[in-house]
């Protein structure tokens, strides 16, 4: 099946089910204008994150990997007025774009973007006793995915949900002989999750505007 077909279906679903509004369109435009890579989740994927966080009744969300704040806006819109989303971003230029996009969406009271290597800012969150978070979206450097999942469990409560983006990457995740550090780390993450006594999980392949990829969904057990 062709990518043209996948894209046509995503475009149709997005028009019907996840139409852009002013804040989302402005976030994409400002991210492109600032030269950020075009690797934010697609609209229907953002809507999926939004619906998962809503269904979870999330009040506190932790995102790892902000970019221009596109997924951040979808997630923060699932929060109640007194909810909180902390998003961790390494690149200060990305964080600046994200903060402006989040403010334009009227979410600056809800969202805090923290700059630094996530392994450092996660340790800070732990030191501050910032958890537990109800929902996690892991979407940063793939080599640290095993570490990020371990940190998510550390900062979770029974019933918390963890979503990991980009776990398929054109099917490379199934290549046991791969020497690509991102593939190796994603495979270690999948295996760690599968063996983890406190996690119940699945992973699903996706096609569409972001190519052939997939999500992992895990729940912290009671
Ligand atoms: N979640 C975003 C896309 C994130 S892209 C969306 O869907 O809209 C991945 C982001 O992770 C990039 O902005 C990159 O700068 C950031 N990143 C890479 N390594 C990181 C690290 N060690 N700590 C925190 N963020 C990191
Ligand atoms: C890349 C990162 C992402 O988070 C994504 O969704 C797509 C691509 C990347 O680093 O290439
Ligand atoms: Mg991603």
XYZ file of C-alpha atoms and ligand atoms in Angstrom:
260
model
C 0.000 0.000 0.000
C 1.300 3.433 -0.902
C 2.093 6.371 1.331
C -0.204 8.456 -0.871
C -3.099 6.297 0.251
C -2.082 6.488 3.912
C -1.798 10.280 3.652
C -5.174 10.621 1.929
C -6.845 8.636 4.721
C -5.117 10.661 7.454
C -6.083 13.908 5.701
C -9.708 12.764 5.528
C -9.780 11.638 9.185
C -8.120 14.869 10.294
C -10.617 17.034 8.408
C -13.572 15.143 9.848
C -12.385 14.288 13.356
C -9.389 16.406 14.357
C -9.690 19.701 12.496
C -7.080 22.334 13.222
C -8.129 25.474 15.068
C -6.313 28.787 15.220
C -3.946 27.813 18.052
C -2.933 24.485 16.511
C -2.437 26.006 13.052
C -0.405 28.848 14.560
C 1.720 26.336 16.508
C 2.556 24.442 13.321
C 3.249 27.662 11.384
C 5.488 29.113 14.114
C 7.367 25.808 14.506
C 7.990 25.646 10.739
C 9.008 29.320 10.615
C 11.535 28.702 13.404
C 13.018 25.814 11.411
C 12.012 23.073 13.848
C 11.998 19.549 12.360
C 8.536 18.476 11.160
C 8.269 15.519 13.515
C 5.369 16.515 15.773
C 2.579 13.960 16.038
C -0.083 14.187 13.308
C -3.444 15.770 14.219
C -5.261 12.436 14.585
C -2.416 11.182 16.812
C -2.617 14.353 18.901
C -6.365 13.808 19.212
C -5.706 10.220 20.314
C -3.381 11.467 23.069
C -6.026 14.029 24.054
C -8.764 11.392 24.273
C -6.561 8.972 26.224
C -5.701 11.682 28.754
C -9.380 12.685 29.011
C -10.509 9.070 29.472
C -7.839 8.702 32.137
C -9.227 11.733 33.973
C -5.662 13.012 34.068
C -4.931 16.005 36.306
C -1.138 15.866 36.011
C 0.674 15.032 32.788
C 4.409 14.654 32.153
C 5.699 14.941 28.593
C 9.300 14.120 27.642
C 10.193 15.856 24.341
C 8.335 19.139 23.725
C 9.593 20.343 20.310
C 7.200 23.222 19.422
C 4.519 22.164 21.887
C 2.081 20.669 19.361
C 1.445 17.430 21.276
C 1.638 19.528 24.451
C -1.391 21.579 23.368
C -3.457 18.474 22.539
C -2.591 16.925 25.911
C -3.059 20.088 27.990
C -6.530 20.555 26.499
C -7.543 17.327 28.248
C -6.772 18.801 31.674
C -9.212 20.450 34.101
C -8.736 24.144 34.923
C -6.513 23.284 37.893
C -4.567 20.620 35.975
C -0.839 20.700 35.282
C 1.385 19.591 32.419
C 5.168 19.622 32.682
C 7.038 19.146 29.415
C 10.778 18.427 29.305
C 12.876 19.757 26.424
C 16.632 19.740 25.825
C 16.845 22.514 23.234
C 16.185 26.026 24.624
C 15.208 27.278 21.142
C 12.531 24.562 20.889
C 11.319 25.464 24.388
C 10.990 29.158 23.422
C 8.872 28.285 20.378
C 6.785 25.906 22.490
C 6.147 28.458 25.240
C 4.899 30.993 22.686
C 2.664 28.364 21.051
C 1.286 27.252 24.405
C 0.596 30.873 25.444
C -1.206 31.524 22.152
C -3.396 28.512 22.949
C -4.249 30.075 26.331
C -2.518 27.245 28.205
C 0.415 29.072 29.794
C -1.094 28.718 33.296
C -1.391 24.951 32.787
C 1.881 24.136 31.009
C 5.454 24.454 32.236
C 8.291 23.748 29.792
C 11.527 22.795 31.560
C 14.804 23.028 29.686
C 17.586 20.480 30.140
C 18.523 16.915 29.384
C 15.458 14.974 30.517
C 17.545 12.605 32.654
C 18.538 15.688 34.701
C 15.115 17.357 34.805
C 13.476 14.026 35.729
C 15.835 13.733 38.693
C 14.886 17.305 39.656
C 11.177 16.435 39.500
C 11.805 13.480 41.795
C 13.796 15.668 44.218
C 10.899 18.168 44.245
C 8.408 15.367 44.902
C 6.534 16.651 41.813
C 4.720 13.368 41.137
C 2.712 11.336 40.861
C 1.673 12.006 37.268
C -1.454 10.380 35.834
C -0.277 10.303 32.231
C 3.129 10.247 30.508
C 4.004 10.919 26.875
C 7.568 9.821 26.046
C 8.752 11.332 22.748
C 12.356 12.552 23.030
C 15.737 10.940 22.211
C 14.964 7.303 21.533
C 18.247 6.008 23.001
C 16.975 6.913 26.472
C 13.578 5.211 26.116
C 14.411 2.473 28.690
C 15.499 5.174 31.175
C 12.414 7.284 30.494
C 10.075 4.348 31.096
C 11.845 3.563 34.384
C 11.505 7.213 35.403
C 7.833 7.254 34.432
C 7.154 4.266 36.692
C 9.079 6.030 39.468
C 6.914 9.159 39.081
C 3.626 7.270 38.630
C 0.782 5.979 40.795
C -1.206 2.762 40.354
C -3.369 3.316 37.265
C -1.072 5.824 35.523
C -0.772 5.479 31.742
C 2.465 5.690 29.763
C 2.514 6.294 25.987
C 5.792 5.943 24.059
C 5.918 7.361 20.512
C 7.882 6.011 17.536
C 8.355 2.422 18.652
C 8.141 0.928 15.131
C 10.233 3.251 12.911
C 9.556 1.577 9.536
C 9.518 -1.848 11.168
C 13.142 -1.649 12.287
C 12.072 -2.574 15.837
C 11.663 -6.204 14.718
C 15.277 -6.427 13.510
C 17.114 -8.329 16.244
C 20.405 -7.806 14.391
C 20.122 -4.012 14.189
C 23.061 -2.025 15.536
C 21.209 1.304 15.361
C 21.361 2.724 18.915
C 17.746 3.969 18.710
C 16.501 0.553 17.607
C 18.572 -1.222 20.257
C 17.230 1.083 22.970
C 13.634 0.799 21.776
C 13.938 -3.012 21.802
C 15.409 -2.901 25.315
C 12.493 -0.660 26.352
C 9.908 -3.048 24.858
C 11.544 -6.012 26.629
C 11.853 -4.112 29.908
C 8.147 -3.204 29.735
C 7.174 -6.790 28.879
C 9.057 -8.136 31.904
C 8.159 -5.304 34.280
C 6.198 -6.584 37.285
C 4.266 -3.289 37.596
C 3.370 -2.729 33.928
C 0.727 -4.141 31.602
C 1.309 -3.027 28.031
C 0.692 -3.334 24.330
C 2.090 -1.746 21.173
C 0.302 -0.949 17.938
C 1.670 -0.164 14.455
C 0.394 2.937 12.675
C 0.588 4.321 9.110
C -0.264 7.795 7.863
C 1.132 11.298 7.570
C 4.048 10.333 9.840
C 4.898 7.241 7.799
C 5.005 3.708 9.221
C 5.485 3.844 12.972
C 3.651 3.012 16.206
C 2.857 3.647 19.847
C 3.401 1.672 23.020
C 0.729 1.994 25.737
C 1.442 0.793 29.275
C -0.576 0.933 32.486
C 0.992 0.954 35.928
C -0.761 -1.872 37.754
C -2.481 -1.586 41.130
N 6.256 15.641 21.350
C 6.505 16.540 20.216
C 7.667 16.080 19.361
C 8.966 15.911 20.119
S 10.340 15.730 19.008
C 5.224 16.596 19.369
O 4.741 15.523 19.002
O 4.730 17.693 19.087
C 11.582 15.304 20.149
C 12.071 16.443 21.040
O 12.885 15.863 22.063
C 12.953 17.478 20.317
O 12.472 18.773 20.538
C 14.314 17.296 20.971
O 15.050 18.506 21.098
C 13.948 16.751 22.333
N 15.044 16.015 22.991
C 16.043 15.304 22.425
N 16.846 14.807 23.362
C 16.368 15.208 24.553
C 16.769 15.019 25.903
N 17.857 14.310 26.228
N 16.020 15.587 26.873
C 14.906 16.297 26.573
N 14.478 16.503 25.326
C 15.195 15.974 24.328
C 11.764 11.627 15.017
C 11.378 11.844 16.323
C 10.046 11.758 16.652
O 9.630 11.949 17.929
C 9.090 11.470 15.700
O 7.790 11.396 16.074
C 9.473 11.261 14.390
C 10.826 11.341 14.057
C 13.197 11.709 14.640
O 14.019 11.959 15.527
O 13.506 11.541 13.470
Mg 7.566 11.285 18.144
